[in-house]
Short mmCIF file of C-alpha atoms in Angstrom, two decimals:
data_model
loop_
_atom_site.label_atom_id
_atom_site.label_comp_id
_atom_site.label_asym_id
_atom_site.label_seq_id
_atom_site.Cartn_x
_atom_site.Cartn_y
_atom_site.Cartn_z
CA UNK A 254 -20.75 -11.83 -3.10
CA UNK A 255 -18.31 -9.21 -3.45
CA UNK A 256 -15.52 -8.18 -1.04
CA UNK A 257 -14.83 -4.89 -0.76
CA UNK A 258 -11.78 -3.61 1.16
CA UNK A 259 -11.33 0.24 1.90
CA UNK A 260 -8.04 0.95 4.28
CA UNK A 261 -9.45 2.31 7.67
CA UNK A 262 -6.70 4.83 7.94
CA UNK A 263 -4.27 7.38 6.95
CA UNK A 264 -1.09 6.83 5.72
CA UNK A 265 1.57 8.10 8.52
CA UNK A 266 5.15 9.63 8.25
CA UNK A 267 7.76 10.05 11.31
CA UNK A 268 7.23 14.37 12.04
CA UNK A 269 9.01 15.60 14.74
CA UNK A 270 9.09 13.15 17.19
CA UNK A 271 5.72 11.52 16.36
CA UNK A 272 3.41 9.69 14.11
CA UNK A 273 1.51 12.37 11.93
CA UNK A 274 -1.00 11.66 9.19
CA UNK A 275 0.75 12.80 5.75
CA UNK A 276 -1.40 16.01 4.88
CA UNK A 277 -1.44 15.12 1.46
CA UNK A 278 -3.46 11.53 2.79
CA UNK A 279 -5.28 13.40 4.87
CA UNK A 280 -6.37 15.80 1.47
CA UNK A 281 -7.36 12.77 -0.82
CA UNK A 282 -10.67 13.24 -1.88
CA UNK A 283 -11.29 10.13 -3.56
CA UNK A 284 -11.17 6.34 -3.08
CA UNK A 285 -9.76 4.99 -6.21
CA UNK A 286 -11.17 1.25 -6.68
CA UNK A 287 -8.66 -1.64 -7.75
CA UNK A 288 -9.87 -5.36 -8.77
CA UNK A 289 -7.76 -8.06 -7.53
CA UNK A 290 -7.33 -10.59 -10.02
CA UNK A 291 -9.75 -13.64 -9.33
CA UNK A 292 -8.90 -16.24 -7.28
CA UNK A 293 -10.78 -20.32 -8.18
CA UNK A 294 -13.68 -20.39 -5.90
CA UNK A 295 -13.30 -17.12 -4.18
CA UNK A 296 -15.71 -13.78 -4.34
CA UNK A 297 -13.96 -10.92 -6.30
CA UNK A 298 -11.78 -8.64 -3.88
CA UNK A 299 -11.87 -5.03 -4.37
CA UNK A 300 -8.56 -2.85 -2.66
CA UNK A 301 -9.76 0.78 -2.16
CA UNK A 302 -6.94 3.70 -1.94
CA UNK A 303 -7.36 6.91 -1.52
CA UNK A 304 -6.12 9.34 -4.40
CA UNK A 305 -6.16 12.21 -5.65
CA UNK A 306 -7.90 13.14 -9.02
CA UNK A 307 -5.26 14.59 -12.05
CA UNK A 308 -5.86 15.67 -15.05
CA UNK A 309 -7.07 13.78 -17.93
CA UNK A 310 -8.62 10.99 -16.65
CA UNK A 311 -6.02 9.84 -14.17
CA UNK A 312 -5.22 9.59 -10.19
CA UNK A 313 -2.39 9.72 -7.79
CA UNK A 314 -2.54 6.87 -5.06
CA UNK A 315 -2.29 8.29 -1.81
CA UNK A 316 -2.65 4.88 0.17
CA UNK A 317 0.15 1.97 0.47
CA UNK A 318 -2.08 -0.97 -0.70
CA UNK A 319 -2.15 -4.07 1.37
CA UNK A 320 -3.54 -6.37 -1.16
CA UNK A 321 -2.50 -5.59 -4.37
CA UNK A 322 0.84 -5.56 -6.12
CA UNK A 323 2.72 -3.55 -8.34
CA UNK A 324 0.92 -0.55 -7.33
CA UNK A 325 2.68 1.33 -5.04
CA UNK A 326 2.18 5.13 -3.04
CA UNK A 327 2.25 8.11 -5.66
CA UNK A 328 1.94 5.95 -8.57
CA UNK A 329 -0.49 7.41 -11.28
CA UNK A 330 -3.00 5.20 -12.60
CA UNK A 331 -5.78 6.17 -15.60
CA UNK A 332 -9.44 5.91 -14.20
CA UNK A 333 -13.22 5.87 -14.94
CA UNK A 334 -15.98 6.17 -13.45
CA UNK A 335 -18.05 2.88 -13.03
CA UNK A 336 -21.96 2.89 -13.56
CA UNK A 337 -21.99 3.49 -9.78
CA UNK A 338 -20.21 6.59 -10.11
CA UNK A 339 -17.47 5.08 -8.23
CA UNK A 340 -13.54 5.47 -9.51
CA UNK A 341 -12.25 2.74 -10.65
CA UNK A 342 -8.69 2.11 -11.66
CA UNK A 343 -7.86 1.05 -15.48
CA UNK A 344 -4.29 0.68 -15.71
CA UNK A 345 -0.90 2.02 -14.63
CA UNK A 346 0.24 5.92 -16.37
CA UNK A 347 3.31 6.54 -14.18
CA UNK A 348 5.44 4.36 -11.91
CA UNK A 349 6.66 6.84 -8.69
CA UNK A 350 9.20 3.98 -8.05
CA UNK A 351 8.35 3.54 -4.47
CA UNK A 352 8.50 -0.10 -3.22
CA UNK A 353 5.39 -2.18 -0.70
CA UNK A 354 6.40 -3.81 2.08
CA UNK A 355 3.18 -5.80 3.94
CA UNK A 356 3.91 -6.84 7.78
CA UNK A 357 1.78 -9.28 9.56
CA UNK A 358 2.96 -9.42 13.11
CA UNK A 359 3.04 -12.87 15.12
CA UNK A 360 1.26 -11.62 18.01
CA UNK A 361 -2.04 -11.24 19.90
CA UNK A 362 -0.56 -8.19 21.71
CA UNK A 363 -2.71 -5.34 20.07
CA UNK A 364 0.54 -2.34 20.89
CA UNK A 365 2.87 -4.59 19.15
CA UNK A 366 2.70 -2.77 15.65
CA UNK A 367 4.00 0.59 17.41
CA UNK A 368 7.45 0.08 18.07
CA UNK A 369 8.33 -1.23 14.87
CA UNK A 370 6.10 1.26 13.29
CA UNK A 371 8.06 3.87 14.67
CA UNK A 372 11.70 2.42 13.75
CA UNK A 373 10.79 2.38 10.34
CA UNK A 374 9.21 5.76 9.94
CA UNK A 375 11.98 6.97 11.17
CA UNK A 376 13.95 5.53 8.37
CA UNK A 377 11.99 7.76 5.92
CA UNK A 378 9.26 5.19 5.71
CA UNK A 379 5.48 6.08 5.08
CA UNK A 380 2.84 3.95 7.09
CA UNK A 381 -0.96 2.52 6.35
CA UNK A 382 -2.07 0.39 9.49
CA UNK A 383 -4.56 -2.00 8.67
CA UNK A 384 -5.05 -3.50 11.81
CA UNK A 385 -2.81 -3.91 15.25
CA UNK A 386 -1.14 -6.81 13.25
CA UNK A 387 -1.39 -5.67 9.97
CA UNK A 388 0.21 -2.65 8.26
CA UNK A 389 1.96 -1.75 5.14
CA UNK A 390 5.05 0.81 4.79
CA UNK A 391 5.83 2.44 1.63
CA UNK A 392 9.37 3.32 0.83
CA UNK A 393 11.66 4.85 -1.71
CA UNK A 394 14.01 3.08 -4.09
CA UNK A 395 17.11 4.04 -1.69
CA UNK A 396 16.03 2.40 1.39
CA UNK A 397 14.47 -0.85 -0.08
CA UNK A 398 17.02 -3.33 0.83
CA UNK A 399 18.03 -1.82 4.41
CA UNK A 400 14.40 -2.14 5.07
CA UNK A 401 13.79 -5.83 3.41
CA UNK A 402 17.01 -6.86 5.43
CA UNK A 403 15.39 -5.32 8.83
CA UNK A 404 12.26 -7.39 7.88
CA UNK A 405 13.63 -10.62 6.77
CA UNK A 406 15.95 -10.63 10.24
CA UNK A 407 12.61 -10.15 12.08
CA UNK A 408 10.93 -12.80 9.94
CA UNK A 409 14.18 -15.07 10.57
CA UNK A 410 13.59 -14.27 14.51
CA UNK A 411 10.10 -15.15 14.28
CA UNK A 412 8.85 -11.53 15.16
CA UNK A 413 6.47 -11.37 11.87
CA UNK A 414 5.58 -12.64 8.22
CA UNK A 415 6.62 -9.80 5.84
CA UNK A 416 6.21 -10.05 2.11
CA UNK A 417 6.54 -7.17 -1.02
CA UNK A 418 4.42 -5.61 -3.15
CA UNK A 419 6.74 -5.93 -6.47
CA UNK A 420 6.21 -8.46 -9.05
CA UNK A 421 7.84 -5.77 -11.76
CA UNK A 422 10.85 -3.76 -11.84
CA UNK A 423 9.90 -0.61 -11.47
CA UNK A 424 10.11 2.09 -13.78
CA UNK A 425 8.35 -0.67 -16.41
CA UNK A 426 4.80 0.25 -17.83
CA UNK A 427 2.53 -2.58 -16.75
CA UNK A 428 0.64 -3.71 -19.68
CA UNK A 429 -2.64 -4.90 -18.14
CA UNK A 430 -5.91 -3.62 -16.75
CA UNK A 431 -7.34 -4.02 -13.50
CA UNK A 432 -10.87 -4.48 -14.80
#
């Protein structure tokens, strides 16, 4: 069987003195279909973002992706369309240098996310909540180690488990496919 993940929300950015959906989220029209490299013994995992369709044959990810790495908000990737007329992703065509942070809080308490939600949106971070526990931030190359500091204290503390979505520096042209 396959396992097919589509976020359940929009990403977020600190407006005001609030939490408001990013209108360019909110204005992604497509979900753009990643494959997971295959774990031994495991169904194939599926990460769906939304995006927005470009120009010859590629997308902009609108989503901060809580399973995959090196794909991060605003990067580009080339598409096709899959017998099932869904998009599916075929490689990397521009890097936006943003940098994936995933958070997996160590508590039951379901309004736990919130607070630290907030503190880091208000850093300049973007948010996709995955669950009251779970949530990924997307951030720019500026504010990457102030907010992997924050994180590792709160990891240290034993607030959370945090981890990033980089493997490559960024900037680099991947050279592989996702299907």
């Amino acid at each position: 069987m396959t396992d097919y993940r589509q976020h359940p929300s929009v990403v977020a950015h600190w407006r005001g003195d609030t939490l408001q959906p990013l209108s360019e989220a909110l204005d992604a029209e497509e979900t753009i279909w990643f494959a997971l490299p295959p774990e031994p013994d495991a169904e194939q995992m599926w990460e769906g973002l939304s995006g927005r369709v470009e120009a010859e044959g590629t997308a902009t990810i609108l989503a901060v992706p809580a399973y995959l790495y090196d794909i991060n908000f605003g990067d580009r990737v080339t598409v096709m369309r899959s017998g099932e007329n869904a998009l599916v992703a075929t490689g990397v065509d521009h890097d936006a240098r943003n940098f994936t942070f995933r958070i997996l809080l160590k508590t039951d308490d379901d309004g736990a996310w919130e607070p630290l939600a907030v503190e880091l949106a208000q850093l300049g971070c973007l948010l996709d909540v995955m669950s009251p526990r779970f949530f990924a931030i997307s951030c720019g190359e500026p504010l990457t180690q102030e907010i992997a500091d924050r994180l590792q204290a709160l990891e240290r503390n034993g607030v959370l488990y945090y981890e990033t979505g980089r493997t490559q520096q960024p900037g680099r042209k991947l050279g592989f496919r996702f299907i």
